[in-house]
Amino acid sequence: MAEMTDTKQATGTLASERPPEAAGRGDAGDVSAGGGWDLAAIRAQFPILSREVHGHPLAYLDNAASSQQPLRVLNRVERYLREEHANVHRGVHQLSAEATEAYEGARRSVAAHAGTRDPAEIVFTRGTTEAVNLVASSWGDAFIGAGDEIVLTKMEHHSNLVPWQLLAGRTGCKLGFVDVTSEGTLDLDDYDRLLGKRPRLVACTHVSNSLGTVNPVREIVDRAHAAGALTLIDGAQAAPHMLTDVAKLGCDFYAFSSHKMCGPTGVGALWARRELLEEMPPYQGGGEMISDVKLERSSWAKVPHKFEAGTPNISGVVGFGEAARFLADLGSEAIASHEDALKRAVFERLDEIEGLHLYGPREGRTAVFSFTYGDIHPHDLSTILDQRGIAIRAGHHCNQPLMDHYGISSTARASFYFYNSPREIDVLCEGLALAAEVFGGIA
Amino acid sequence: MIEPRSEPPGTIDREIPSSLNQLYQEVILDHYRKPRNKGHLDGATHAITMNNPLCGDVIELMLRVEGGSIAEARFLGRGCSISLASASMLTGRVRGKSLEQALELSRKFTHLLHGEGALLSDDDLGDLRTLAGVSKFPVRIKCALLAWNCLEELGDGTDADGGSG
Ligand SMILES: Cc1ncc(COP(=O)(O)O)c(C=O)c1O
């Protein structure tokens, strides 16, 4: 397949053979971030990146909301739909067997991305949101009671907050929130204080979607376990940038979404330790998740199928699997090194702009930048940048409590991915200069 | 490593696109930076707070209605230039009107935002006409309408007891 060959070309030079200086600097930004990263070839695999918006080349800087999909993923999904589609797990005919193999093959790829050897520990969901809801409903309703404590943090995405509020409403459990420092990191002393209440669960994001903060997950997990709590990590913003190793992280549940890591929307995964999945009651009832059904009562299929009631999003899962393989072929070190270089360049450029305030830590973070610019409201910034083809996000980023913490209602957010180019940083800065001009200066 | 600035950006386009010039007219920026009638209204007979849940913008609109007409209108809130300028202009334009007339103005303004060019010659809209540029930016129409949504809620009498909702 042509697209496979493309990828091999793009990834074949990833080994650090080429000196970093050997960087080209064309308009596509085919710049090496050290280690022979052929950005032009990588960008060529993402058809959408070559479109124009309002007469300007698209500069897509909204990756924390959703990333774009490479040809490899698009083609794999199309091939599945054209040639392999049938319902999974139900038929003996050839297509059903092929569809089931595609679906279960994707589970193996996603398991590899999460760092587990046991694909049965991967439950496919609609995304991170549903993965968290699954745990809150299934595990929560079974094991949490009135007066139990659950520890969250003040930087959680609403999807790792509201499901626990609902659980608290159902069970009478209590929620505690780890404070965030002015720098944008978790206050671990405050965390220890909350652990003193002997919580049953700590649910915490791996990477903050608005500040970019990479939380010390291993440390958080170890302290939680020492206090007798299980841990759920929201990996929505981490899985796109790093190969996860759930064994190294030591956590009990890990949730992530396909569409933020080059895969389709509407699909994601919950990883959980097998014993936990086995103890937990089903999340939803229906076909696919049963072993034996009588009129009065049924028994459940084995994990993970116990948690996958009904016909799943098969083509989405197939695309998700291909995306996981695509990222594995790029290599998480190569991705990290390019993103690091972009990050340093963004800091260097944005630091120079008077009136621009960046949120989040300087170190230990991903390339997602929340900022405010003088008195120009983030919405206005976003509208102005959009006229130059620059896609950024403005708002509270589903982090309202965090915004309240900083005493603001919204920020502008530019979030980069491995296919972004240094040229796009220039374009962003030019767009900001235009915004200042439209507003007659920065107040 | 990358040196983004060693390549002078080739095509810096310093000209402000006309759509942006139409959207961000001086009058609008002036209302944004120096909002009229901003602050708490003592003795308000009507008040309501509405937000835009997608972006976190909030406007509280307060009216003092005396003898059937709006004697004073003030607002509080936070938001973008479009939503605050629109709120600021609203408080000026509705003064002296009955609630019914204010709602009529609201309807006209909504049509203006949806591109009804004939309204540009309607003096009743006054400086609100400078917001007509919003019609080219459909996603921003909800910003321009936030304060007016408050007015319509108040006009519907759902919250006419002065409480804030
Ligand atoms: C940190 C974090 N958690 C959870 C989510 C929710 O992901 P999804 O909408 O794919 O379920 C997001 C994405 O918006 C996120 O950034």
XYZ file of C-alpha atoms and ligand atoms in Angstrom:
624
model
C 0.000 0.000 0.000
C 1.276 3.389 -0.980
C 0.511 4.981 2.327
C 2.506 2.380 4.171
C 5.485 3.099 2.001
C 5.121 6.798 2.684
C 5.266 6.153 6.345
C 8.296 3.999 6.075
C 10.012 6.795 4.206
C 8.978 9.280 6.780
C 10.011 7.182 9.698
C 12.996 5.466 8.154
C 15.212 8.443 8.844
C 14.182 8.894 12.415
C 17.229 7.251 13.880
C 19.597 10.012 14.831
C 21.765 9.736 11.754
C 21.324 13.237 10.491
C 22.973 16.083 12.370
C 20.414 18.536 13.686
C 21.917 21.354 11.638
C 20.981 19.533 8.471
C 17.614 21.141 8.766
C 15.850 22.498 5.744
C 13.550 25.406 6.286
C 11.008 25.399 3.529
C 7.587 26.801 3.855
C 6.252 23.452 4.981
C 8.783 23.830 7.762
C 10.790 20.742 6.955
C 12.968 21.362 9.910
C 14.853 18.788 11.834
C 14.358 18.902 15.539
C 17.474 16.909 15.980
C 17.574 13.334 14.907
C 16.473 13.603 11.312
C 12.838 14.365 11.659
C 11.543 14.837 8.126
C 8.723 17.198 8.857
C 7.747 17.792 5.238
C 7.236 14.077 4.711
C 5.262 13.798 7.919
C 3.047 16.729 7.041
C 2.453 15.261 3.607
C 0.703 12.350 5.283
C -1.955 14.655 6.722
C -4.035 15.840 3.771
C -5.925 18.443 5.787
C -2.714 20.275 6.656
C -2.364 21.472 3.082
C -5.732 23.194 2.881
C -6.280 26.904 3.070
C -8.493 28.837 5.436
C -9.609 32.356 4.482
C -6.975 32.364 1.763
C -4.097 31.459 4.061
C -2.391 28.117 4.615
C -4.009 26.415 7.579
C -1.954 26.611 10.786
C -3.701 24.032 12.925
C -2.904 24.799 16.562
C -5.930 23.214 18.215
C -4.509 19.760 18.677
C -5.380 19.487 22.341
C -9.032 19.600 21.281
C -8.619 17.091 18.479
C -5.741 16.070 16.263
C -5.788 15.416 12.525
C -5.671 11.994 10.901
C -2.944 10.732 8.574
C -3.617 8.946 5.291
C -2.661 5.694 6.889
C -5.569 5.921 9.309
C -8.001 7.293 6.714
C -7.083 4.541 4.282
C -7.251 1.806 6.861
C -10.765 2.850 7.880
C -11.819 3.083 4.254
C -10.408 -0.343 3.473
C -12.229 -1.779 6.455
C -15.512 -0.233 5.288
C -15.036 -1.232 1.658
C -13.728 -4.720 2.155
C -14.062 -6.095 5.659
C -17.198 -4.790 7.317
C -19.619 -7.055 9.143
C -20.699 -7.249 12.743
C -18.027 -8.516 15.079
C -17.988 -11.564 17.343
C -21.246 -12.929 16.036
C -20.887 -14.626 12.738
C -19.107 -17.606 11.334
C -18.928 -16.163 7.848
C -15.722 -14.814 6.377
C -16.493 -11.104 6.659
C -17.460 -11.399 10.284
C -14.203 -13.197 10.933
C -12.226 -10.486 9.146
C -14.069 -7.695 10.951
C -13.490 -9.420 14.272
C -9.818 -9.826 13.482
C -9.543 -6.144 12.509
C -11.308 -5.155 15.722
C -9.286 -7.407 17.999
C -6.088 -6.511 16.142
C -6.787 -2.898 16.998
C -7.185 -3.905 20.631
C -3.688 -5.413 20.544
C -2.245 -2.221 19.033
C -3.968 -0.016 21.566
C -2.840 -2.335 24.359
C 0.726 -1.972 23.111
C 0.324 1.806 23.153
C -0.870 1.686 26.741
C 1.976 -0.602 27.663
C 0.042 -3.700 28.698
C 0.770 -7.205 27.464
C -2.812 -8.259 28.066
C -5.191 -6.896 25.394
C -8.134 -8.019 27.539
C -7.265 -5.115 29.824
C -8.332 -2.685 27.096
C -12.025 -1.830 27.046
C -13.142 0.205 24.044
C -15.336 3.160 24.899
C -16.589 6.259 23.114
C -13.618 8.159 24.510
C -12.001 9.318 27.710
C -15.301 10.707 28.931
C -17.065 7.377 28.657
C -14.086 5.552 30.162
C -14.286 7.717 33.279
C -18.057 7.343 33.422
C -17.664 3.590 33.125
C -15.429 3.487 36.187
C -17.578 5.924 38.150
C -20.714 3.903 37.398
C -19.478 0.350 37.513
C -16.692 0.456 40.085
C -18.105 3.480 41.879
C -21.622 2.161 42.393
C -20.304 -1.221 43.491
C -17.546 -0.154 45.835
C -18.212 3.414 46.967
C -20.595 4.292 49.743
C -21.750 7.239 51.803
C -18.893 8.992 53.548
C -16.182 7.507 51.332
C -13.685 10.043 49.996
C -12.553 10.521 46.416
C -9.623 12.822 45.698
C -9.574 14.835 42.475
C -7.539 17.891 41.540
C -8.441 21.451 40.645
C -7.031 20.977 37.152
C -9.351 18.199 36.018
C -11.162 18.377 32.726
C -14.909 18.418 33.302
C -14.995 14.827 32.103
C -12.909 13.713 35.083
C -14.981 15.819 37.465
C -18.667 15.630 36.601
C -18.880 11.788 36.625
C -17.590 11.887 40.217
C -20.062 14.611 41.148
C -22.804 12.340 39.820
C -21.411 9.426 41.832
C -21.357 11.626 44.922
C -24.987 12.466 44.236
C -25.895 8.785 44.018
C -23.853 7.472 46.917
C -23.180 10.364 49.278
C -19.415 10.014 48.903
C -17.276 13.117 49.358
C -14.960 14.809 46.887
C -11.687 16.523 47.789
C -9.601 18.618 45.413
C -5.831 18.926 45.334
C -4.826 22.562 45.045
C -2.878 23.940 42.093
C 0.145 26.185 42.669
C 0.448 29.570 40.991
C 2.928 27.950 38.625
C 0.305 25.474 37.508
C 1.544 22.313 39.182
C -0.194 20.174 41.757
C 0.413 21.104 45.390
C 1.679 17.787 46.687
C 1.548 18.909 50.332
C -2.124 19.575 49.894
C -2.363 16.150 48.264
C -0.808 14.518 51.335
C -3.280 16.354 53.528
C -6.165 14.918 51.480
C -4.639 11.444 51.548
C -4.793 11.687 55.339
C -8.549 11.203 54.986
C -7.890 7.736 53.589
C -9.693 8.162 50.251
C -10.832 5.150 48.234
C -9.791 6.636 44.884
C -7.528 9.310 43.467
C -8.571 10.468 39.977
C -6.082 12.791 38.357
C -5.087 13.952 34.918
C -1.718 12.897 33.494
C -1.330 16.110 31.502
C -3.389 19.276 31.974
C -5.274 20.187 28.825
C -5.002 23.905 29.435
C -1.710 24.343 31.299
C 0.223 21.522 29.686
C 1.521 20.462 33.094
C 2.788 16.876 33.148
C 1.857 15.589 36.573
C 4.211 13.276 38.496
C 1.937 10.296 38.054
C 4.247 7.690 39.580
C 4.609 9.797 42.717
C 0.875 10.444 42.891
C 0.102 6.761 42.437
C 2.643 5.568 45.012
C 1.348 7.958 47.646
C -2.248 6.966 46.853
C -1.470 3.278 47.164
C 0.353 3.857 50.439
C -2.822 5.511 51.695
C -4.938 2.594 50.487
C -6.516 4.323 47.477
C -6.854 3.157 43.882
C -5.867 5.539 41.100
C -7.492 6.578 37.849
C -5.367 8.586 35.442
C -6.938 10.674 32.686
C -4.489 10.164 29.847
C -6.393 12.101 27.161
C -3.607 14.671 26.808
C -0.715 12.316 27.483
C -1.390 9.362 25.200
C -0.949 11.478 22.027
C 2.552 12.548 23.026
C 4.097 9.619 24.826
C 3.889 5.889 24.789
C 2.161 5.124 28.027
C 3.525 2.421 30.247
C 0.805 1.613 32.700
C 3.107 -0.778 34.511
C 5.656 1.960 35.093
C 2.995 4.445 36.085
C 1.632 1.878 38.500
C -1.934 3.174 38.228
C -5.120 1.116 38.352
C -7.202 2.761 35.606
C -6.017 4.769 32.607
C -8.361 6.496 30.158
C -7.623 7.992 26.740
C -9.206 9.065 23.446
C -8.427 8.107 19.871
C -9.182 11.478 18.307
C -6.422 13.291 20.146
C -3.806 10.830 18.899
C -4.369 10.817 15.130
C -7.357 8.461 15.234
C -11.076 8.880 14.573
C -13.562 10.506 16.936
C -16.093 8.591 18.993
C -13.697 5.963 20.259
C -11.279 5.635 23.125
C -10.143 3.170 25.702
C -10.151 2.340 29.340
C -7.190 0.339 30.521
C -7.653 -1.316 33.905
C -5.923 -4.066 35.795
C -7.582 -7.347 34.893
C -8.539 -8.208 38.504
C -10.380 -4.922 38.787
C -12.252 -5.459 35.540
C -13.186 -8.929 36.704
C -14.569 -7.672 40.011
C -16.523 -4.843 38.475
C -20.145 -5.316 37.435
C -21.125 -4.514 33.830
C -21.534 -0.892 32.850
C -24.322 -1.324 30.321
C -26.422 -4.332 29.445
C -27.157 -5.663 25.985
C -25.774 -7.888 23.305
C -22.102 -8.752 23.086
C -21.565 -8.496 26.866
C -23.409 -11.645 27.916
C -22.478 -15.247 28.277
C -25.866 -16.765 28.955
C -29.229 -15.009 29.045
C -32.353 -16.273 30.757
C -35.520 -14.267 31.163
C -34.846 -13.448 34.784
C -31.086 -13.184 34.855
C -27.948 -13.435 32.754
C -24.304 -14.110 33.174
C -21.594 -11.943 31.739
C -19.056 -12.422 29.043
C -15.407 -12.383 30.043
C -13.474 -9.139 30.143
C -13.215 -6.966 28.196
C -16.439 -7.916 26.377
C -18.403 -7.635 29.604
C -17.984 -3.858 29.246
C -18.685 -3.599 25.527
C -22.450 -3.953 25.263
C -23.951 -3.666 21.803
C -22.357 -3.306 18.391
C -19.272 -1.177 18.906
C -17.846 1.583 16.723
C -15.938 -0.990 14.682
C -14.511 1.274 11.985
C -13.533 3.799 14.658
C -11.735 1.127 16.636
C -9.950 -0.085 13.506
C -8.778 3.485 12.847
C -7.757 3.866 16.489
C -5.574 0.770 16.203
C -3.943 2.092 13.043
C -3.289 5.429 14.766
C -1.587 3.634 17.646
C 0.632 1.768 15.176
C 1.344 4.991 13.300
C 2.545 6.681 16.495
C 4.598 3.646 17.425
C 6.290 3.766 14.014
C 7.090 7.451 14.437
C 8.520 6.648 17.841
C 7.660 8.473 21.007
C 11.207 9.741 21.470
C 11.246 11.329 18.039
C 7.826 12.854 18.682
C 8.974 14.201 22.034
C 12.151 15.644 20.634
C 10.364 17.556 17.871
C 7.700 18.776 20.278
C 10.412 19.863 22.717
C 12.091 21.939 20.065
C 8.775 23.535 19.133
C 8.104 24.219 22.798
C 11.389 26.007 23.309
C 10.810 28.072 20.192
C 7.304 29.009 21.326
C 8.590 30.132 24.709
C 11.340 32.137 23.083
C 8.950 33.908 20.734
C 5.995 34.437 23.046
C 8.193 35.624 25.919
C 9.201 38.552 23.732
C 5.685 39.768 23.142
C 4.763 42.525 25.523
C 1.426 42.091 27.236
C 1.306 38.372 26.559
C 0.818 36.246 29.649
C 1.529 32.524 29.483
C -0.016 30.135 31.997
C 1.484 26.895 33.214
C 4.943 25.761 34.235
C 8.127 26.382 32.235
C 9.401 22.854 32.681
C 7.664 19.516 32.833
C 4.982 20.358 30.343
C 3.699 19.615 26.867
C 3.413 22.054 23.968
C -0.032 23.377 24.876
C 0.025 27.075 25.649
C -2.775 28.929 27.362
C -2.321 32.657 27.262
C -3.958 36.020 27.478
C -2.864 38.994 25.417
C -3.363 42.426 26.924
C -7.032 43.277 27.139
C -7.893 41.457 23.935
C -10.448 38.847 24.845
C -9.500 35.297 23.761
C -12.572 35.134 21.503
C -11.519 38.216 19.661
C -7.991 36.870 19.341
C -9.322 33.640 17.954
C -11.509 35.420 15.399
C -8.615 37.577 14.250
C -6.156 34.680 14.036
C -8.733 32.632 12.151
C -8.749 35.263 9.424
C -5.094 34.330 8.932
C -5.848 30.609 8.792
C -4.676 30.027 12.359
C -6.839 27.663 14.390
C -6.543 28.201 18.118
C -9.147 27.723 20.829
C -10.630 30.327 23.138
C -12.601 29.620 26.246
C -12.393 27.758 29.515
C -11.262 24.508 27.833
C -13.620 22.455 30.035
C -11.535 23.628 33.002
C -13.866 26.104 34.648
C -12.681 25.458 38.220
C -9.083 25.984 37.075
C -10.014 29.265 35.376
C -11.755 30.358 38.586
C -8.570 29.461 40.448
C -6.645 31.942 38.294
C -9.451 34.492 38.480
C -10.035 34.498 34.744
C -12.946 33.309 32.639
C -11.069 32.144 29.606
C -7.750 31.933 27.834
C -6.551 31.569 24.291
C -4.906 28.215 23.760
C -2.443 27.218 21.062
C -1.672 23.516 21.206
C 1.008 21.960 19.036
C 1.517 18.437 17.779
C 4.417 16.682 16.114
C 3.295 17.778 12.643
C 3.400 21.473 13.461
C 6.213 23.502 12.016
C 8.359 26.363 13.308
C 6.917 28.401 10.464
C 3.561 28.109 12.177
C 5.046 29.747 15.264
C 6.030 32.699 13.081
C 2.549 32.800 11.647
C 1.061 32.780 15.132
C 3.264 35.696 16.174
C 2.322 37.625 13.044
C -1.316 36.947 13.831
C -0.851 38.306 17.342
C 0.759 41.432 15.919
C -2.252 41.830 13.648
C -4.582 41.480 16.632
C -2.700 44.235 18.441
C -3.090 46.407 15.382
C -6.811 45.737 15.048
C -7.240 46.717 18.679
C -5.140 49.840 18.248
C -2.486 48.579 20.624
C -2.354 46.432 23.688
C -3.883 47.860 26.837
C 17.660 22.679 16.658
C 15.091 24.967 15.202
C 15.834 28.616 14.735
C 12.520 29.975 13.672
C 13.675 33.525 13.197
C 16.608 32.897 10.939
C 14.075 32.757 8.145
C 12.443 36.144 7.837
C 8.784 35.384 7.303
C 8.332 36.003 3.623
C 4.766 37.107 3.349
C 3.931 39.198 6.349
C 0.620 40.650 5.453
C 0.370 43.808 7.496
C -2.907 44.928 6.093
C -5.924 44.404 8.275
C -8.481 42.374 6.322
C -11.580 44.455 5.628
C -13.846 41.934 7.330
C -11.895 42.537 10.544
C -12.007 46.286 10.083
C -15.762 46.056 9.750
C -16.069 43.848 12.772
C -13.788 45.787 15.065
C -14.849 49.327 14.349
C -13.497 52.039 16.562
C -16.901 52.648 18.117
C -17.055 49.028 19.206
C -13.580 49.024 20.703
C -14.445 52.249 22.467
C -17.546 50.694 24.059
C -15.437 47.653 24.971
C -12.730 49.661 26.683
C -14.986 52.365 28.098
C -18.317 50.673 28.597
C -21.269 52.959 29.279
C -23.628 52.246 32.164
C -21.457 49.541 33.608
C -21.989 48.881 37.277
C -24.627 47.936 39.749
C -28.036 49.561 39.403
C -29.537 50.548 42.733
C -33.278 50.239 42.805
C -33.439 47.909 39.813
C -36.909 46.546 39.156
C -35.658 43.882 36.777
C -32.387 41.973 36.802
C -31.093 38.801 35.306
C -27.725 37.144 34.779
C -27.086 34.991 31.753
C -23.983 33.211 30.623
C -22.692 31.594 27.542
C -21.824 28.135 28.838
C -19.498 27.434 25.941
C -17.154 30.315 26.624
C -17.820 31.384 30.195
C -18.923 34.903 29.297
C -21.444 36.399 31.706
C -23.717 39.443 31.554
C -25.994 40.741 34.262
C -28.568 43.185 32.953
C -30.432 45.456 35.369
C -33.357 47.705 34.518
C -35.299 50.286 36.482
C -38.758 50.491 34.951
C -40.884 53.440 36.064
C -44.338 54.282 34.793
C -44.084 51.760 31.998
C -40.763 52.853 30.586
C -37.139 52.008 31.199
C -35.721 54.849 33.279
C -32.276 53.329 33.563
C -30.371 50.281 32.368
C -27.004 49.098 33.614
C -24.955 45.965 33.216
C -22.148 43.997 34.796
C -20.183 41.159 33.334
C -17.235 39.886 31.476
C -16.839 38.910 27.905
C -15.360 39.691 24.539
C -15.418 43.049 22.801
C -18.534 42.118 20.860
C -20.604 41.016 23.846
C -19.540 43.924 26.067
C -19.910 46.577 23.355
C -23.332 45.199 22.551
C -24.341 45.311 26.231
C -22.994 48.812 26.609
C -24.918 50.040 23.555
C -28.058 48.254 24.702
C -28.127 50.145 27.975
C -28.007 53.416 26.048
C -30.566 52.536 23.387
C -33.328 51.136 25.599
C -33.519 54.062 27.965
C -36.888 55.806 27.678
C -38.450 52.881 25.849
C -41.238 50.671 27.099
C -40.301 47.025 27.514
C -42.373 46.296 24.426
C -40.394 48.853 22.397
C -37.137 47.489 23.762
C -38.113 44.013 22.623
C -38.953 45.370 19.204
C -35.453 46.867 19.073
C -34.054 43.494 20.103
C -35.844 41.830 17.193
C -34.498 44.377 14.733
C -30.992 44.019 16.099
C -31.185 40.238 15.756
C -32.243 40.615 12.119
C -29.380 43.038 11.541
C -26.925 40.459 12.847
C -28.385 37.935 10.470
C -27.515 40.175 7.579
C -30.671 42.194 6.958
C -28.966 45.146 5.269
C -32.089 47.326 5.016
C -31.879 47.893 8.764
C -28.668 49.850 8.300
C -30.824 52.893 7.610
C -32.993 52.376 10.686
C -32.130 55.198 13.081
C -33.805 53.416 15.965
C -30.781 51.070 16.005
C -28.350 53.989 16.363
C -24.759 52.936 17.001
C -25.876 49.307 17.226
C -25.549 49.380 13.457
C -21.779 49.335 13.851
C -22.219 45.727 14.989
C -23.600 44.724 11.587
C -20.148 43.362 10.710
C -20.835 40.479 13.060
C -23.116 39.001 10.387
C -19.974 37.911 8.518
C -18.854 35.943 11.590
C -21.778 33.621 12.364
C -20.073 32.027 15.376
C -19.873 35.437 17.018
C -23.572 36.260 16.735
C -24.218 34.643 20.093
C -21.688 37.038 21.645
C -23.535 40.054 20.276
C -26.849 38.671 21.504
C -25.931 37.768 25.088
C -27.154 41.047 26.627
C -30.234 40.995 24.381
C -31.068 37.506 25.532
C -31.123 38.958 29.048
C -33.487 41.662 27.864
C -35.798 39.135 26.221
C -35.876 36.988 29.332
C -36.809 40.033 31.375
C -39.406 41.057 28.796
C -40.975 37.613 28.966
C -41.631 38.348 32.603
C -39.982 35.117 33.689
C -37.736 36.945 36.078
C -39.429 40.257 36.542
C -39.205 40.268 40.311
C -35.701 41.638 40.335
C -34.027 38.394 41.263
C -31.013 37.305 39.290
C -31.303 34.004 37.518
C -7.578 16.076 29.949
C -8.801 15.660 29.191
N -9.619 14.749 29.722
C -10.716 14.320 29.065
C -11.059 14.805 27.835
C -12.317 14.315 27.177
O -12.032 13.550 26.078
P -13.198 13.059 25.121
O -14.003 14.272 24.790
O -12.471 12.511 23.943
O -13.984 12.050 25.849
C -10.239 15.761 27.248
C -10.550 16.312 25.914
O -11.247 17.238 25.681
C -9.093 16.200 27.953
O -8.294 17.131 27.419
